[in-house]
Backbone as numpy.savetxt, mean C-alpha at the origin, in Angstrom:
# Nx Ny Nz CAx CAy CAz Cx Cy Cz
-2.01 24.56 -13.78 -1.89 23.12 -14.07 -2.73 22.33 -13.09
-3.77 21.93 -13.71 -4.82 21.17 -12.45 -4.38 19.34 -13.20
-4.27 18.89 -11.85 -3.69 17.69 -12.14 -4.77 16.83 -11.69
-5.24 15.25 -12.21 -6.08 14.21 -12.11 -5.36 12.85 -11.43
-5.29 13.19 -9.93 -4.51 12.13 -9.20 -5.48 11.27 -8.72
-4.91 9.87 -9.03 -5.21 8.75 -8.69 -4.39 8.11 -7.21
-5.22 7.68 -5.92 -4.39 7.19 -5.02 -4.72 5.60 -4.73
-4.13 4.47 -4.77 -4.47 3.23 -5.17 -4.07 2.95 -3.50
-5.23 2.71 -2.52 -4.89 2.05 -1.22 -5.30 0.75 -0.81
-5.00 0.19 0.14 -5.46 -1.03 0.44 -6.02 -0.94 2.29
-7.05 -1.61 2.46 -7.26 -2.19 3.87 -6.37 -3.52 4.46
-5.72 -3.19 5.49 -5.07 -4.19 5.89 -5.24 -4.52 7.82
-4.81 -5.39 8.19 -4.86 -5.37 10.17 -3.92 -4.52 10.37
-4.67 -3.93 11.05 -4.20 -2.85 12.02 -2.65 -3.69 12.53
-1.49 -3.20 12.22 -0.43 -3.52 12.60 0.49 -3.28 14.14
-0.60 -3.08 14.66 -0.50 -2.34 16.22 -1.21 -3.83 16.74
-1.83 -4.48 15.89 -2.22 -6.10 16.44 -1.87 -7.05 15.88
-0.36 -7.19 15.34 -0.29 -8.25 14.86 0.30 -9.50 15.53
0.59 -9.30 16.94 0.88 -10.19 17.90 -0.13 -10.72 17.84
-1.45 -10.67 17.28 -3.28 -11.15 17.37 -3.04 -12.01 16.30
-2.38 -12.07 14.91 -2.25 -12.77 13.61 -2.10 -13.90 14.03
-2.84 -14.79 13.49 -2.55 -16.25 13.20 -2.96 -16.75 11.72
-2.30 -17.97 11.14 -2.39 -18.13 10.03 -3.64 -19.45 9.64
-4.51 -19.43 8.74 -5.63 -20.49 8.43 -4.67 -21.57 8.00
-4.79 -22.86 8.69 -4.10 -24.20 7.90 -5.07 -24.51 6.46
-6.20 -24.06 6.28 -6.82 -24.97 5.26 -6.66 -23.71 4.10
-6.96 -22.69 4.35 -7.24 -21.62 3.33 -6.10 -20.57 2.88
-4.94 -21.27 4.11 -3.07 -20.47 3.98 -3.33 -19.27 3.71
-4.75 -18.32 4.59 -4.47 -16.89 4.47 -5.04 -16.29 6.06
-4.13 -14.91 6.55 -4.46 -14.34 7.42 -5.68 -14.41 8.19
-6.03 -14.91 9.09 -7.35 -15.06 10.44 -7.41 -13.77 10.61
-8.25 -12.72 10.47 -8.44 -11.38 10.17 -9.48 -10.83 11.32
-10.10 -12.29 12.12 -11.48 -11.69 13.05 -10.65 -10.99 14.10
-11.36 -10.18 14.87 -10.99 -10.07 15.85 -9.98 -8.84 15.67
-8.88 -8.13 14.48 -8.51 -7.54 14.38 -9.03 -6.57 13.58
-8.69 -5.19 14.14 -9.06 -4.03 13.25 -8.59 -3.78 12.24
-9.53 -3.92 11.37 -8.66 -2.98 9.81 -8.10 -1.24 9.94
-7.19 -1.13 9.00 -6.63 0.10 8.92 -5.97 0.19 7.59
-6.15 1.50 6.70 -5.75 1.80 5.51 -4.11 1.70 5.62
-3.43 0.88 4.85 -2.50 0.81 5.08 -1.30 1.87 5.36
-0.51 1.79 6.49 0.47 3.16 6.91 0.78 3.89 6.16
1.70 2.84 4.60 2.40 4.03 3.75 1.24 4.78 2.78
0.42 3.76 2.49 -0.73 4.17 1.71 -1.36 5.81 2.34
-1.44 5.97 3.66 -1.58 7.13 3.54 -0.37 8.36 3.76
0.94 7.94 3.14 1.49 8.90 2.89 1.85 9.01 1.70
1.43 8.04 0.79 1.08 8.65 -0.62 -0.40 9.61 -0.60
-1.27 8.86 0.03 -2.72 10.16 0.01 -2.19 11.88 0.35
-1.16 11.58 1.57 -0.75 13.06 1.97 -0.04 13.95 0.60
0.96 12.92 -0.17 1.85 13.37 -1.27 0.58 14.12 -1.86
-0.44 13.48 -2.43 -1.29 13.99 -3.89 -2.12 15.16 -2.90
-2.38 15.71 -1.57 -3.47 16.39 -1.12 -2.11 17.43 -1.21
-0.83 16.79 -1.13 0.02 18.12 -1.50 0.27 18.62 -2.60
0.19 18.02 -3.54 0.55 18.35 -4.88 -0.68 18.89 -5.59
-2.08 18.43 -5.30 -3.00 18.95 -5.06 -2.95 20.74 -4.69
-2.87 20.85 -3.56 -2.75 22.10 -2.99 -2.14 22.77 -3.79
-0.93 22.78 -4.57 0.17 23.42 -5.12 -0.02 23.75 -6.44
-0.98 22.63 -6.89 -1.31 23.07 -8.70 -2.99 22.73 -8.81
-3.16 22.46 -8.07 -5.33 22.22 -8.11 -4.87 20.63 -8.74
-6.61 20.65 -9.13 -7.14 19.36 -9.37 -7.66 18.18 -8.58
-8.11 17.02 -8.81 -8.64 16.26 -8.15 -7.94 15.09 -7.57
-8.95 14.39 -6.25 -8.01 13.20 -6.20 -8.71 12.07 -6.26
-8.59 11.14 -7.12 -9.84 9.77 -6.40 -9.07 8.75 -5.69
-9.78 8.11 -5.20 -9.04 6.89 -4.46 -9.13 5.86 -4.57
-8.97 4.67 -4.92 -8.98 3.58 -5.52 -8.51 2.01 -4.81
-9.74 1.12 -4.28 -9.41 0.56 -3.34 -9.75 -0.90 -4.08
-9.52 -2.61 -3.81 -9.91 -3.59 -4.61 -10.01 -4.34 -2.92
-11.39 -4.71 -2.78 -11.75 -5.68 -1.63 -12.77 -6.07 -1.39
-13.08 -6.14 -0.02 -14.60 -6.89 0.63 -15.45 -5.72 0.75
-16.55 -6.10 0.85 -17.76 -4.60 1.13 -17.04 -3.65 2.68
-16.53 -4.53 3.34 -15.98 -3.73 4.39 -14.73 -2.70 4.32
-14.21 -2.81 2.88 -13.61 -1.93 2.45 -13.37 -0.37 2.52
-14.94 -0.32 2.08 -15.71 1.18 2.20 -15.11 1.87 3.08
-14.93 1.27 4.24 -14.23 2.06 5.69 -12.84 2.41 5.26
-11.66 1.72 4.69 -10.62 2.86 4.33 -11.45 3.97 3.24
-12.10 4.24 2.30 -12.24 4.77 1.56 -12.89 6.10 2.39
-13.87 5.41 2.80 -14.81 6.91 3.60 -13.65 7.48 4.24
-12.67 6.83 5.15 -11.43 7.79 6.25 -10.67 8.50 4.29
-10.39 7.92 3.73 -9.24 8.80 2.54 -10.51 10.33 2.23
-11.47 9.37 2.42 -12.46 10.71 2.05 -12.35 11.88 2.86
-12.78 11.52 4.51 -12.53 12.07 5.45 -11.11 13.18 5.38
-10.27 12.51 5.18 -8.99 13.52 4.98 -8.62 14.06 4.19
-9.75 14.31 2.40 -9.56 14.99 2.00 -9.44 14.63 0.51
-9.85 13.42 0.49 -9.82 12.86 -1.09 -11.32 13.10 -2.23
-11.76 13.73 -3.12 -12.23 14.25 -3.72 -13.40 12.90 -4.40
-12.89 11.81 -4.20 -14.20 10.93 -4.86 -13.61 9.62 -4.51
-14.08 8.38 -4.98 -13.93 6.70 -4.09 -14.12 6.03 -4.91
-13.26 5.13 -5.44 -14.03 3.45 -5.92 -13.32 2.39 -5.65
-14.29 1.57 -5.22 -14.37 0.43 -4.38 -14.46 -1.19 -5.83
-13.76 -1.41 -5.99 -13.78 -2.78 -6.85 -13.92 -3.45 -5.77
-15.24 -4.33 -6.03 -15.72 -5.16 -4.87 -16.36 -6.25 -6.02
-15.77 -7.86 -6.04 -16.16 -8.62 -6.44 -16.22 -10.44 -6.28
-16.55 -10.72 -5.86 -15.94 -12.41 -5.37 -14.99 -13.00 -6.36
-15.30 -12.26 -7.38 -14.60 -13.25 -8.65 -13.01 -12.61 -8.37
-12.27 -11.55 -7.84 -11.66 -10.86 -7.58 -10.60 -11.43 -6.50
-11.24 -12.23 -5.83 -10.71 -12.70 -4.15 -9.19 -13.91 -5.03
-8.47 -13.98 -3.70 -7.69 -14.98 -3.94 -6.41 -14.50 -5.04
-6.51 -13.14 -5.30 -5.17 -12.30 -6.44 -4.04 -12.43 -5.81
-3.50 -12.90 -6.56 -1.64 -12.45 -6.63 -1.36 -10.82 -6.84
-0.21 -10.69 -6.36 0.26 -9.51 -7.13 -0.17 -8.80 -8.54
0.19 -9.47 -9.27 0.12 -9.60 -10.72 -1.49 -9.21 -10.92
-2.71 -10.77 -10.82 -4.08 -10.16 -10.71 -4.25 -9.21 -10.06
-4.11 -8.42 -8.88 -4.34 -7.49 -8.21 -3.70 -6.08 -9.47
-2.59 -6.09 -9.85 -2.43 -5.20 -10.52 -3.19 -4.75 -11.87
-3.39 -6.15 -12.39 -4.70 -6.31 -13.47 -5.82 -5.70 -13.16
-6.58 -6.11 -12.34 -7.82 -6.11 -11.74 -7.88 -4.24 -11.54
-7.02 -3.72 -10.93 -6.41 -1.94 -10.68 -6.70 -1.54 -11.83
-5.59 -1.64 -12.85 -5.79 -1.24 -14.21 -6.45 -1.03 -15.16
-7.63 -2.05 -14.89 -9.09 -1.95 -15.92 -9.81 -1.07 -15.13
-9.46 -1.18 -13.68 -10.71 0.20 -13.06 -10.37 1.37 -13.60
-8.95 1.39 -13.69 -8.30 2.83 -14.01 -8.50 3.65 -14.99
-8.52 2.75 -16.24 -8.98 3.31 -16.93 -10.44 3.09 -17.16
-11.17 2.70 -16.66 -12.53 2.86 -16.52 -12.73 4.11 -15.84
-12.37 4.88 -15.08 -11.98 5.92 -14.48 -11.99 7.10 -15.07
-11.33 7.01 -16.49 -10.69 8.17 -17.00 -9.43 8.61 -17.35
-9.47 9.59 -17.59 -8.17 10.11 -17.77 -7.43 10.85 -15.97
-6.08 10.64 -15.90 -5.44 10.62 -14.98 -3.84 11.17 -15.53
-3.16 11.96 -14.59 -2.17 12.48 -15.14 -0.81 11.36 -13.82
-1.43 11.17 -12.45 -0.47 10.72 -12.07 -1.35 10.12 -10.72
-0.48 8.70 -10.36 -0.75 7.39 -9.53 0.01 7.24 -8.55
-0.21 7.41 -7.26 0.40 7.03 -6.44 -0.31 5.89 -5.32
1.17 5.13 -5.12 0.80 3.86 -4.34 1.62 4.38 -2.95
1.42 3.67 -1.77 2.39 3.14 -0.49 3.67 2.38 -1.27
4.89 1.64 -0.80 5.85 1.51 -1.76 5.65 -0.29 -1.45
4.66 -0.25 -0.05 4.65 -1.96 0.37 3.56 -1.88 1.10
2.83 -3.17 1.45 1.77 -2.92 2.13 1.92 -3.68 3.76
1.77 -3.64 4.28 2.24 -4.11 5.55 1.67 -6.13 6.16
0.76 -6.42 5.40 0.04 -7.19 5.41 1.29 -8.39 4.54
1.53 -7.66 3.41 2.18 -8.55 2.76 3.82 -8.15 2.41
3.76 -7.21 1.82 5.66 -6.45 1.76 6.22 -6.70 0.68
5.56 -6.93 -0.78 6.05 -7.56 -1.83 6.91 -6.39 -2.65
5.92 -5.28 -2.24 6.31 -4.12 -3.31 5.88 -3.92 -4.91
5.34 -4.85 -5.17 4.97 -5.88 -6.66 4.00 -4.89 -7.13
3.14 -4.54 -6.60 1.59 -4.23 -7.40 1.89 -2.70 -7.80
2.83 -1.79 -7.35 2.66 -0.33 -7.87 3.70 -0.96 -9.32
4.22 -0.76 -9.12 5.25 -1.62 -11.33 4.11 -1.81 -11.69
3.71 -3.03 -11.21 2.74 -3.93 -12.35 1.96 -3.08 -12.77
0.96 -2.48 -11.75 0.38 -1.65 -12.08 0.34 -0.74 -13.55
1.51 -0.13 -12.86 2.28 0.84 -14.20 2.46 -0.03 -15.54
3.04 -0.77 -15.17 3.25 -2.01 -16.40 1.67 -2.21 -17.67
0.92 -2.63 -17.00 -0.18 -2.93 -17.72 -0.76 -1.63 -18.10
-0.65 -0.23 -17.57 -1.24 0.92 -17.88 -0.31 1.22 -19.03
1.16 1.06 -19.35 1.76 1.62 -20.11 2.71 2.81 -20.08
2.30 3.08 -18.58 3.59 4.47 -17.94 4.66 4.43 -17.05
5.36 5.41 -16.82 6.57 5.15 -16.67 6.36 5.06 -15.03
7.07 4.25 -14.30 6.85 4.25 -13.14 8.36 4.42 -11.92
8.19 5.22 -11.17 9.83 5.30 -9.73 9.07 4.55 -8.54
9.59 3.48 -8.29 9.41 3.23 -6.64 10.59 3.93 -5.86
9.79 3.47 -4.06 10.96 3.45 -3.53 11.34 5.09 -3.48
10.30 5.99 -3.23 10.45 7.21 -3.53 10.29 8.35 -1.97
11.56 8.61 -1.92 11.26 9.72 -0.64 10.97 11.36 -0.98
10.78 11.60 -2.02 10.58 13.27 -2.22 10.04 13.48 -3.83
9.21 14.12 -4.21 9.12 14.52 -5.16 8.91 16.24 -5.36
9.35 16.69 -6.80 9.23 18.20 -7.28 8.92 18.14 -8.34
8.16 19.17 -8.50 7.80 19.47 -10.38 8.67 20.62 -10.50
9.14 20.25 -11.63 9.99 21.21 -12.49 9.31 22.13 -13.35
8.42 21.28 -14.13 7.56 21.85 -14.85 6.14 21.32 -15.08
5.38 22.01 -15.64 4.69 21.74 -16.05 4.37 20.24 -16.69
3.79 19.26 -15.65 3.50 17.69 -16.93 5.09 16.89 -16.33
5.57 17.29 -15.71 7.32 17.00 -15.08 7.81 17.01 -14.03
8.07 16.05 -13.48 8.69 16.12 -12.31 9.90 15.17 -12.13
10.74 15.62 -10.65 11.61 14.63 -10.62 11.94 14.36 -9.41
12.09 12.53 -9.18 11.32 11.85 -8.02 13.12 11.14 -7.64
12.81 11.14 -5.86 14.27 11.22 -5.33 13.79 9.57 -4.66
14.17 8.57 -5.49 14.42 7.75 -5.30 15.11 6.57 -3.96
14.77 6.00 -2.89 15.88 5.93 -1.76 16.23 4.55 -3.04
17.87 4.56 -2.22 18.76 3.07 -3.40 20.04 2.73 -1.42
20.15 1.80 -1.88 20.86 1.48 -0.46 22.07 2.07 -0.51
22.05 3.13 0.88 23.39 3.87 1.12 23.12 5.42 0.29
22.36 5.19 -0.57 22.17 6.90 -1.20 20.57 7.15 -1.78
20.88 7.76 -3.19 19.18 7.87 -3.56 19.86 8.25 -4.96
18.97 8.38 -6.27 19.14 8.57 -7.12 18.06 9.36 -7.93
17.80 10.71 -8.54 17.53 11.91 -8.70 16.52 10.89 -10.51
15.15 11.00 -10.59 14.68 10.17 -11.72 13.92 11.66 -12.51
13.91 12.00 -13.44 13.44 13.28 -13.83 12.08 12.00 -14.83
10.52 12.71 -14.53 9.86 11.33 -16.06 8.65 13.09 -15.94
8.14 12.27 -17.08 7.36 12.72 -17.79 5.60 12.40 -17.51
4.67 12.86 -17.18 3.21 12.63 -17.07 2.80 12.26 -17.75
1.63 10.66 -17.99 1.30 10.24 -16.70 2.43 9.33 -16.49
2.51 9.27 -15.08 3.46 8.26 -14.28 2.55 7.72 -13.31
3.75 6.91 -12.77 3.04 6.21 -11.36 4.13 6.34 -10.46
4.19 6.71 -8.97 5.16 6.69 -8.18 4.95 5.79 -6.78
5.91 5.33 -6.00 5.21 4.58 -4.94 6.56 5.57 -3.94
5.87 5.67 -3.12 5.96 6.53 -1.54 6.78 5.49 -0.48
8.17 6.47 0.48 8.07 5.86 1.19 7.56 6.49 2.42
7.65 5.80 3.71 6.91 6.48 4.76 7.59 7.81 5.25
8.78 8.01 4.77 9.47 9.21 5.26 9.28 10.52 4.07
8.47 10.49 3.53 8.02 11.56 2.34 7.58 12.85 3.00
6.43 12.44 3.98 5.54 13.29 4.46 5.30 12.81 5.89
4.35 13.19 6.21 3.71 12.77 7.55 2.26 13.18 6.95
1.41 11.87 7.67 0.09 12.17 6.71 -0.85 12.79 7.71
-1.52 13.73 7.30 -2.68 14.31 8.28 -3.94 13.34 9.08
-4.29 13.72 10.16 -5.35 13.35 10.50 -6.96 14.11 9.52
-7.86 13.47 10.01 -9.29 13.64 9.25 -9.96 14.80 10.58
-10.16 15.60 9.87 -11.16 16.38 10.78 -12.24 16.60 11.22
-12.86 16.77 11.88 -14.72 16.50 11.94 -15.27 17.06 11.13
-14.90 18.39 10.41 -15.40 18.91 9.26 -14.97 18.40 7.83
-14.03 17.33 8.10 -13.98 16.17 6.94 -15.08 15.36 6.95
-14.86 14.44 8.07 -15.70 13.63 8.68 -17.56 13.87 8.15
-17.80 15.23 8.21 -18.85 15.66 7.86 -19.05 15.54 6.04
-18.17 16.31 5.55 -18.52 16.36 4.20 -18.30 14.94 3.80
-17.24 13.84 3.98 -17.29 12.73 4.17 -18.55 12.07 3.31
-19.48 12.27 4.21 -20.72 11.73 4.08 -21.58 12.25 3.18
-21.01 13.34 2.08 -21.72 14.04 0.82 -20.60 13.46 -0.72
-19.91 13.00 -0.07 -19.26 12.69 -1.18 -19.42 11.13 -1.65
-18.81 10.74 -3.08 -19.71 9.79 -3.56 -18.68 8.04 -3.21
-18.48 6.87 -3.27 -18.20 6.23 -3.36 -18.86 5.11 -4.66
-17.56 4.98 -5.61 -18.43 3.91 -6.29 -18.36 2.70 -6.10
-18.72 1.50 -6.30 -18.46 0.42 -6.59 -18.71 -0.63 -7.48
-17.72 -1.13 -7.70 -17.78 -1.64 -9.58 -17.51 -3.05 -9.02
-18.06 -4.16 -10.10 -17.83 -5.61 -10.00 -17.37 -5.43 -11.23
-16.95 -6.48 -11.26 -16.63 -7.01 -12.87 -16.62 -6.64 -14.02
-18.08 -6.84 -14.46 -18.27 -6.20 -15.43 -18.79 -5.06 -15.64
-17.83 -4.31 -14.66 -18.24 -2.87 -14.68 -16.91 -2.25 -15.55
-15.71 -2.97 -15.01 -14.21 -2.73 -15.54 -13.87 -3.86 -16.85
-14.64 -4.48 -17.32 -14.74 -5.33 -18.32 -13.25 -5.81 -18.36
-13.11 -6.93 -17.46 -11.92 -7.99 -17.41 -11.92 -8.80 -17.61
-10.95 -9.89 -17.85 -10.63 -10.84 -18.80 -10.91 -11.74 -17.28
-11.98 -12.83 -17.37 -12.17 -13.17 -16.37 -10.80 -14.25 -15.93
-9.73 -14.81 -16.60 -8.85 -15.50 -17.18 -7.90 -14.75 -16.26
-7.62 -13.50 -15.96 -6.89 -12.77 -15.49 -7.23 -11.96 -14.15
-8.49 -12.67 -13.70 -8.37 -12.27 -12.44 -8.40 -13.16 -11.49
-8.51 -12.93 -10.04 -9.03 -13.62 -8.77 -7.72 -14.92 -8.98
-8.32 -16.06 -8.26 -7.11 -17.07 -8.70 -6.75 -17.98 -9.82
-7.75 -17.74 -10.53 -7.34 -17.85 -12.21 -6.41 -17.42 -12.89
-6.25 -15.96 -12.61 -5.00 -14.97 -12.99 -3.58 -15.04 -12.05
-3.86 -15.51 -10.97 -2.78 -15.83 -10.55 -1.66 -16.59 -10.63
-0.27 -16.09 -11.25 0.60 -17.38 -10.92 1.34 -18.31 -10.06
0.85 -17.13 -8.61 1.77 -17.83 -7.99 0.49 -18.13 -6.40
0.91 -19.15 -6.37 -0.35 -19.30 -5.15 1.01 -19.61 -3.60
0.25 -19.85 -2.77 0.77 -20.01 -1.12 0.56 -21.52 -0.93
1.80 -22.24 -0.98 1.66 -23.88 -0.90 1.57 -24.30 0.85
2.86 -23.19 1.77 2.63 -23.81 2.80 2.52 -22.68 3.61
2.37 -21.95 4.57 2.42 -20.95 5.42 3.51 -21.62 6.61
4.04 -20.67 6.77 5.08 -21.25 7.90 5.05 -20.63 9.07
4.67 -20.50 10.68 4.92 -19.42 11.07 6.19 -19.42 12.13
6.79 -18.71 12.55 8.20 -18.68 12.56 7.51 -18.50 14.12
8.65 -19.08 15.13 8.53 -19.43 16.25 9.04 -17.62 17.25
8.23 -17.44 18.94 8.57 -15.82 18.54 10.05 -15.61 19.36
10.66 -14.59 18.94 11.65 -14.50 19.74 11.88 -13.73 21.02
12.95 -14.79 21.78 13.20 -13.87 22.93 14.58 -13.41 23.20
14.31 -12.08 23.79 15.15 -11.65 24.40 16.03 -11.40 25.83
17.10 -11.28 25.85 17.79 -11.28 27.99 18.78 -10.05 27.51
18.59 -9.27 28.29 19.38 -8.46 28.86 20.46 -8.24 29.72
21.86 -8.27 29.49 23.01 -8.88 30.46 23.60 -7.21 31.42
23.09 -7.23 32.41 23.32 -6.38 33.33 25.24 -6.23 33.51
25.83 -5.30 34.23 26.62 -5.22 34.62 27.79 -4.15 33.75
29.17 -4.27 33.88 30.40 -3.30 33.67 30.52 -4.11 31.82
30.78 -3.24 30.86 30.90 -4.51 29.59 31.68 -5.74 29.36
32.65 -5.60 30.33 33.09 -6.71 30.60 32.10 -8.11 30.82
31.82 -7.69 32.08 30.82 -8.78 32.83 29.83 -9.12 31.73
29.03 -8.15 31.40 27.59 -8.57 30.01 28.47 -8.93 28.97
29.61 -8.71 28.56 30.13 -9.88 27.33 30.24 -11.15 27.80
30.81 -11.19 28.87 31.40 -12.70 29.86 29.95 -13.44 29.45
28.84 -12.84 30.33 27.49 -13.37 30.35 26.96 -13.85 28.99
27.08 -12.85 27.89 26.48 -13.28 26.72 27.39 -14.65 26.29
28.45 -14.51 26.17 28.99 -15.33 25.74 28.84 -17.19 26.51
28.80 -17.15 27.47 28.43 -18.16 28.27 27.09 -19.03 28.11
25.60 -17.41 27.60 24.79 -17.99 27.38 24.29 -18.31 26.33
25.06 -17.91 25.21 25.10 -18.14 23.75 25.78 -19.92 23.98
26.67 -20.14 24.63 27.54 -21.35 24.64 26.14 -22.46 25.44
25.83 -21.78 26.27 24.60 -22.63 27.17 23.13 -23.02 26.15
23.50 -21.82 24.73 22.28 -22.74 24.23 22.87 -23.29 22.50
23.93 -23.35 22.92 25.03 -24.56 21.90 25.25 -23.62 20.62
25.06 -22.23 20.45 26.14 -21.78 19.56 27.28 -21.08 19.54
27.81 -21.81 20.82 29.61 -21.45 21.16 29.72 -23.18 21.22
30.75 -23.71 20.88 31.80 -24.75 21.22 32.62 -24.61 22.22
């Protein structure tokens, strides 16, 4: 059973700098200079899922990214560690997506793509945390989709069944190929890239498609397609912390005093 996996990632700031984030007043989106991009965390432990499932029944993997020309750099590292081919939807008309457009915009590449037996996303992206775009995704393709997923097994052939986390337990989803699944970070642990990745890396192909390469409804993408836009950005003031030394007695005495000292005790 050689399977045709699709891995849908995103570039986001390096989350090891986001004490660096500040927000644009005029354009209400992320100030991005100065910080490093990085393929998003969970995103590559869905890449690890398919290089495993991969391993176990053959077949291919492509990777599937929607951004700026500087993009390329998550794609070449998915390459690096082992992903079988690249495309890069790179378009201006593209910029400014919601959820929703972003999932659009995915979908026409996808199947511009080919045929595919199964899709995996990260379950959130760290940049934003909506969870939105692996459904939609699925939604507009027409297949059945599990988020929110810590384990998967094939049963059979074209079948598997995906262990769902649900708060306090998990719930056992048996579906049918093609699907789409979204990953959480506790699935796997994702490999590093090796220098003999790193190498072939650089023989393997990356595409990149605009527009009318995925023939989209221009109506439905970028911020045209969007319904929901960002009216105000807020940024939340940072917090601090004190540490109350002493027997638990004494550090309750203390907390309590200084909870009252900044007026939420009476």
């Amino acid at each position: 059973m050689a399977l045709n996996i699709i891995v849908c990632i995103k570039q986001v700031p390096d989350p090891e700098h986001y004490s660096k984030v500040t927000l644009d007043p005029v354009t209400k989106t992320i100030r991005r200079e100065g910080i490093p991009a990085v393929i998003n965390p969970v995103d590559k432990n869905a890449l690890e899922e398919g290089f495993s499932i991969r391993d176990s029944y053959s077949g291919k993997i492509a990777v599937l990214t929607m951004g700026p020309p500087q993009a390329r750099r998550a794609l070449e590292e998915a390459l690096a560690m082992g992903a079988d081919e690249a495309v890069l939807l790179c378009d201006r008309a593209f910029a400014e997506a919601d959820t929703l457009a972003t999932a659009y915009s995915l979908a026409c590449a996808v199947r511009t793509m080919g045929h595919f037996d199964l899709i995996l996303c990260g379950n959130e992206t760290a940049d934003s945390g909506t969870s939105q775009v692996g459904p939609q995704l699925a939604q507009f393709l027409g297949i059945s989709c599990v988020s929110n997923v810590k384990e998967i097994t094939f049963e059979e052939e074209m079948s598997l069944v995906a262990k769902q986390s649900l708060e306090g337990g998990y719930m056992k989803v048996r579906l049918r190929l093609p699907a789409l699944i979204t990953v959480r970070k506790e699935i796997n642990k994702p490999r590093l890239a090796t220098a003999f990745g790193i190498i072939e890396a650089a023989e393997k192909e990356i595409k990149e498609w605009c527009c009318k390469d995925v023939e989209v409804d221009s109506n439905c993408i970028g911020s045209a397609g969007s319904p929901t836009k960002v009216l105000e950005p807020i940024e939340l003031p940072r917090r601090k912390g004190e540490i109350m030394t002493g027997s638990p007695e004494e550090a309750v005495k203390k907390a309590i005093e200084k909870v009252r000292e900044l007026g939420g005790l009476t």
